[in-house]
Short mmCIF file of C-alpha atoms in Angstrom, two decimals:
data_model
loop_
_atom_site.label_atom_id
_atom_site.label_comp_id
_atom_site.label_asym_id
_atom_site.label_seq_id
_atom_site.Cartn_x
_atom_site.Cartn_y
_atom_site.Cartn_z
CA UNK F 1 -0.67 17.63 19.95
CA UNK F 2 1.44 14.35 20.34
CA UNK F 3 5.24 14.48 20.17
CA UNK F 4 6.70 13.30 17.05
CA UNK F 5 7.31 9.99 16.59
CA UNK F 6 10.67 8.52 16.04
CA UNK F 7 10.48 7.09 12.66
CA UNK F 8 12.18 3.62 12.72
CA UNK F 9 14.63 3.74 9.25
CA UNK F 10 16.08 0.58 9.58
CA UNK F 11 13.79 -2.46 8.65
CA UNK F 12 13.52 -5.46 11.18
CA UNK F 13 13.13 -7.72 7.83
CA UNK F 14 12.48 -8.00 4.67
CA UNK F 15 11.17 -10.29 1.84
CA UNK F 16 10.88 -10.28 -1.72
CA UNK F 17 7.93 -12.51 -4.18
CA UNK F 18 7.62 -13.12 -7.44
CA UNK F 19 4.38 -12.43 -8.90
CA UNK F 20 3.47 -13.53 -12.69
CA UNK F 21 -0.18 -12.15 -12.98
CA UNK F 22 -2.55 -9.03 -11.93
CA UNK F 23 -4.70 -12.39 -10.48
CA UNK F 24 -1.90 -13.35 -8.25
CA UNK F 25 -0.72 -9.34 -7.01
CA UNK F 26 -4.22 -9.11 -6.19
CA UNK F 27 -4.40 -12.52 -4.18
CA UNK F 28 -1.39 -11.29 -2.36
CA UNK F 29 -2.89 -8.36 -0.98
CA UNK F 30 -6.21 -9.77 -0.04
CA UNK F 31 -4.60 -12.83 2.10
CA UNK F 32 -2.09 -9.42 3.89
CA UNK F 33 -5.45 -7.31 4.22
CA UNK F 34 -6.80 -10.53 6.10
CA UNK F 35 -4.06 -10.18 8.30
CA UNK F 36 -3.89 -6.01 8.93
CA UNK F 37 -5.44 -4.58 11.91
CA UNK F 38 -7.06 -0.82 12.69
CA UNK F 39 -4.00 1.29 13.37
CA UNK F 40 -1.90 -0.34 10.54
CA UNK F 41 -0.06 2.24 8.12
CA UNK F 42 1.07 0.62 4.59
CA UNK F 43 3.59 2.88 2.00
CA UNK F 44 3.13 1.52 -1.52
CA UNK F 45 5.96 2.37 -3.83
CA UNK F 46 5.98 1.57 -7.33
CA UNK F 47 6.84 3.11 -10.98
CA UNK F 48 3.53 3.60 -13.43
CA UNK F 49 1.64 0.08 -13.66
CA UNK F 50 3.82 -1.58 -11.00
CA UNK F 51 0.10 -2.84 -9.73
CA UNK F 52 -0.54 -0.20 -6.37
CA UNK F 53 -4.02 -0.01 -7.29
CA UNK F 54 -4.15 -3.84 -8.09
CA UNK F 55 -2.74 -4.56 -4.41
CA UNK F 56 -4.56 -2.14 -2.79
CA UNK F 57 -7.97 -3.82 -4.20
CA UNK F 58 -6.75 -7.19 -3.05
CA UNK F 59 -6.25 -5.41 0.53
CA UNK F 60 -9.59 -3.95 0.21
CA UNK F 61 -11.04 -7.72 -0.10
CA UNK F 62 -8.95 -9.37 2.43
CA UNK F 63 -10.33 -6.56 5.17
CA UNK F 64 -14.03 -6.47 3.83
CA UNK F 65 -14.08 -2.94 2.84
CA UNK F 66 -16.81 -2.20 0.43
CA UNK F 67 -15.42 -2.77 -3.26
CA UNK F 68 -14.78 0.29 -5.84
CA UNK F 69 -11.00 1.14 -4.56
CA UNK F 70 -9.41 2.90 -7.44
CA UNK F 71 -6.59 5.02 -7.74
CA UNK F 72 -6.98 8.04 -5.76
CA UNK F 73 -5.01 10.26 -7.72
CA UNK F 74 -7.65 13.25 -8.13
CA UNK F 75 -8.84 13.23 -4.64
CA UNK F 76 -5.57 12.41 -2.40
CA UNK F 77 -7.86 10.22 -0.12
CA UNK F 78 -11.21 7.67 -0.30
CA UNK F 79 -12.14 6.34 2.66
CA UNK F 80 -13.88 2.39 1.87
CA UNK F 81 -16.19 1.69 4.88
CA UNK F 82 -16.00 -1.82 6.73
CA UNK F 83 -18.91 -4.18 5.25
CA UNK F 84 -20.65 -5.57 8.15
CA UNK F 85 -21.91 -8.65 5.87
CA UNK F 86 -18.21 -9.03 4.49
CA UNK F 87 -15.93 -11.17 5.66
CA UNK F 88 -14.66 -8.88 8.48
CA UNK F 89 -17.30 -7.56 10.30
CA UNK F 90 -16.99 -4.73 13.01
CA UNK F 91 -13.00 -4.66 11.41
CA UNK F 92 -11.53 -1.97 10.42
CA UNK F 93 -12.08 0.73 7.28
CA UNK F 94 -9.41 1.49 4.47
CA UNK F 95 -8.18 4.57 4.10
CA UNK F 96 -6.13 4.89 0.59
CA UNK F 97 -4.07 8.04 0.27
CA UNK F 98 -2.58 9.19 -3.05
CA UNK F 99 0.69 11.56 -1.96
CA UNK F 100 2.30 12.11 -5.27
CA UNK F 101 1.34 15.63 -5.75
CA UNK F 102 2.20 16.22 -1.85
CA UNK F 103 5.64 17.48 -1.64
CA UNK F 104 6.49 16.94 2.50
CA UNK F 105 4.82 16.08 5.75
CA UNK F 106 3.10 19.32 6.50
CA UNK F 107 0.84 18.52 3.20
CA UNK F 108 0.35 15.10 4.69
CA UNK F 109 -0.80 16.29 7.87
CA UNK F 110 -3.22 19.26 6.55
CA UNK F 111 -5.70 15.83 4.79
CA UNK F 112 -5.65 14.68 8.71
CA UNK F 113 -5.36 11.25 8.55
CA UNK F 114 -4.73 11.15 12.54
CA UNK F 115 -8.56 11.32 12.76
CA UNK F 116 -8.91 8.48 11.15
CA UNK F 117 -5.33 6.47 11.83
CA UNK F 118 -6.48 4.81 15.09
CA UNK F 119 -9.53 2.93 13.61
CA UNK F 120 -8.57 2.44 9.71
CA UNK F 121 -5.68 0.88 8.00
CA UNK F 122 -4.08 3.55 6.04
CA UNK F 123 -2.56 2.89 2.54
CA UNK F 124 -0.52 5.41 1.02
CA UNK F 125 0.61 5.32 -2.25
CA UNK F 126 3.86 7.51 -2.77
CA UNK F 127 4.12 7.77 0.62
CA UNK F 128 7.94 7.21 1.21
CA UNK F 129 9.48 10.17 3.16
CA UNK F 130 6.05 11.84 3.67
CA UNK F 131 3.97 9.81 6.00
CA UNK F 132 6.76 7.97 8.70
CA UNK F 133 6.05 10.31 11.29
CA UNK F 134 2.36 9.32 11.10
CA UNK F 135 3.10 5.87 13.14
CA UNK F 136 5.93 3.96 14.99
CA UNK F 137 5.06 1.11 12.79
CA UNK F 138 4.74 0.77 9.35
CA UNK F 139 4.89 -1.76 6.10
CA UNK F 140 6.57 -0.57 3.07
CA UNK F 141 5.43 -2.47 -0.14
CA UNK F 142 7.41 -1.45 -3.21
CA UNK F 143 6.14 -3.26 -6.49
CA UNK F 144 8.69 -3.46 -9.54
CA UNK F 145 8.01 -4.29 -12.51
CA UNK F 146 10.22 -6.66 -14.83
CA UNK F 147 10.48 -4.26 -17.84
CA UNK F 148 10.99 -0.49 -16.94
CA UNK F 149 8.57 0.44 -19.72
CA UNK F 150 5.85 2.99 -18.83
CA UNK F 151 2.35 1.28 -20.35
CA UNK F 152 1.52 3.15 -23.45
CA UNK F 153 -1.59 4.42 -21.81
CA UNK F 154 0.21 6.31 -19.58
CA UNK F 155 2.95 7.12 -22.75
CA UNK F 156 0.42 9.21 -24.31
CA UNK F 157 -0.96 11.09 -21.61
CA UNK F 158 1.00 14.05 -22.63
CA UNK F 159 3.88 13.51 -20.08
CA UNK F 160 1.29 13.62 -16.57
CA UNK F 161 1.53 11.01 -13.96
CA UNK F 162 -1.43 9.00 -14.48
CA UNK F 163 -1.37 6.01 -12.18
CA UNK F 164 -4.14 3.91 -13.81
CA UNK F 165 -3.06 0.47 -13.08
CA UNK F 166 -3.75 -2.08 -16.12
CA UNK F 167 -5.92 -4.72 -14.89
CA UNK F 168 -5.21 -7.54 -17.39
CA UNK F 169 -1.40 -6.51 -17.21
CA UNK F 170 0.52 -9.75 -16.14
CA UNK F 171 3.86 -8.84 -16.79
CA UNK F 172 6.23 -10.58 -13.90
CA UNK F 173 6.33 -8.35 -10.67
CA UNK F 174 8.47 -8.30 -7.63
CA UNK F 175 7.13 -7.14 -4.60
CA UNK F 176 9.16 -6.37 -1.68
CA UNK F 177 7.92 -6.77 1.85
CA UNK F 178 9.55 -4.29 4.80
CA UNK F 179 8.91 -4.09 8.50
CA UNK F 180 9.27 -1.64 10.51
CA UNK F 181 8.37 -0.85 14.11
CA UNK F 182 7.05 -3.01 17.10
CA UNK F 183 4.04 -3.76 15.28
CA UNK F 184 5.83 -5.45 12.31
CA UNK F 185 8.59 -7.00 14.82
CA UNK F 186 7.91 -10.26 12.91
CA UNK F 187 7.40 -10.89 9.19
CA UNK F 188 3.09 -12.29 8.75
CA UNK F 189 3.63 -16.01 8.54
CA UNK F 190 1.82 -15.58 4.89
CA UNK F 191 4.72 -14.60 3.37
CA UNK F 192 6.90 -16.60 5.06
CA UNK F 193 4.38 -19.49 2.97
CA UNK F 194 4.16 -17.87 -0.28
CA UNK F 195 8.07 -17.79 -0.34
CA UNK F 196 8.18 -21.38 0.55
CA UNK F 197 5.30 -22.51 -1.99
CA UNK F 198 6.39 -19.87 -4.49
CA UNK F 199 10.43 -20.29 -4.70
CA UNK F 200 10.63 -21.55 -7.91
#
C-alpha cells in the first residue's frame, strides 16, 4: 500500500464568483470540467440547494461524460463513462462520490476510489476532512447560497438530508475556488476571466 500522503491544508489561492442563475452555476462547471484532467480530485461543499448537483452536471458536460449525473446520495458513488463522440474523447470518466453519511477516511477508503483515482476525475460532495489523503492535489469548491433558507422541499422531508438540488432555483450564489497541491499551483486562467468579465 502507498504511504500516506501529506495533505496540503493551506491553499496556494483562492477566488470567489458571483453566480445569479442555476444556467450560469452550471456554465461554470462545464468550462472547469473542460479544463480537469484524469487524476483530478474536486471536494464540493455546500448547505441544501447550494447547487453541488447543478455544478457537478456542468462538470459532467465540460469533460464529455455521458449525461444523467444526479445526486448520489443513495448510492455513495456513480461512475459516468467518457463519451467517445462527446466533446472529449479518450478523456477521462467522472467519478461523483456522495460522503455525507461517511463519518472518516476509513469509510472513504472501504468504496475504493484508488482503483479508479488515476484515470477519473473524482468529485466528492461532503468530502471536506474525509477524502485529503486520497491525493496531494486537490480543488475545494464550496457553493453558498445568499439566503440560509433550506428549500421547502427539503423542509418537509421530515428532518433527513435530502440533497436534491432545485434546477430552476436562481437565487444568487457564491462559489469559492481553492487550490491546493502541485497540481493546482496556479489558479485555471477561466476564473481568472470570469472574475474579470463578471466583477460587477
Amino acid at each position: 500500500m502507498n504511504e500516506p500522503l501529506t495533505e496540503p491544508s493551506e491553499p496556494l489561492w483562492e477566488r470567489s464568483l458571483k453566480v445569479t442563475t442555476a444556467e450560469q452555476t452550471h456554465a461554470l462547471g462545464a468550462a472547469l470540467g473542460g479544463v480537469l484532467e484524469a487524476g483530478d480530485l474536486l471536494i464540493l461543499t455546500g448547505e441544501l440547494g447550494a447547487g453541488k448537483t447543478t455544478f457537478t452536471q456542468g462538470l459532467g458536460e465540460g469533460l464529455g461524460v455521458r449525461a444523467g449525473i444526479i445526486s448520489p446520495t443513495f448510492v455513495l458513488v456513480r461512475i459516468h463513462p467518457n463519451l467517445p463522440d462527446g466533446p472529449r474523447p479518450g478523456g477521462p470518466d467522472l467519478v461523483h462520490v456522495d460522503a455525507y453519511r461517511l463519518e472518516s477516511a476509513a469509510e472513504i477508503d472501504d468504496i475504493d476510489l484508488e482503483n479508479t483515482m488515476d484515470s477519473s476525475v473524482t468529485v466528492v460532495e461532503w468530502g471536506r476532512d474525509r477524502v485529503e489523503h486520497l491525493s496531494d492535489s486537490r480543488l475545494e469548491v464550496d457553493l453558498h447560497r445568499s439566503v440560509g433558507a433550506v428549500p421547502a422541499n427539503v423542509a418537509d422531508s421530515g428532518g433527513m438530508v435530502l440533497d436534491f438540488d432545485t434546477g430552476d432555483d436562481d437565487e444568487p450564489r457564491t462559489i469559492v475556488f481553492r487550490g491546493f497541491g502541485p497540481r493546482w499551483a496556479e489558479a485555471p486562467k477561466l476564473l481568472e476571466t470570469t472574475i474579470s468579465e463578471g466583477g460587477h
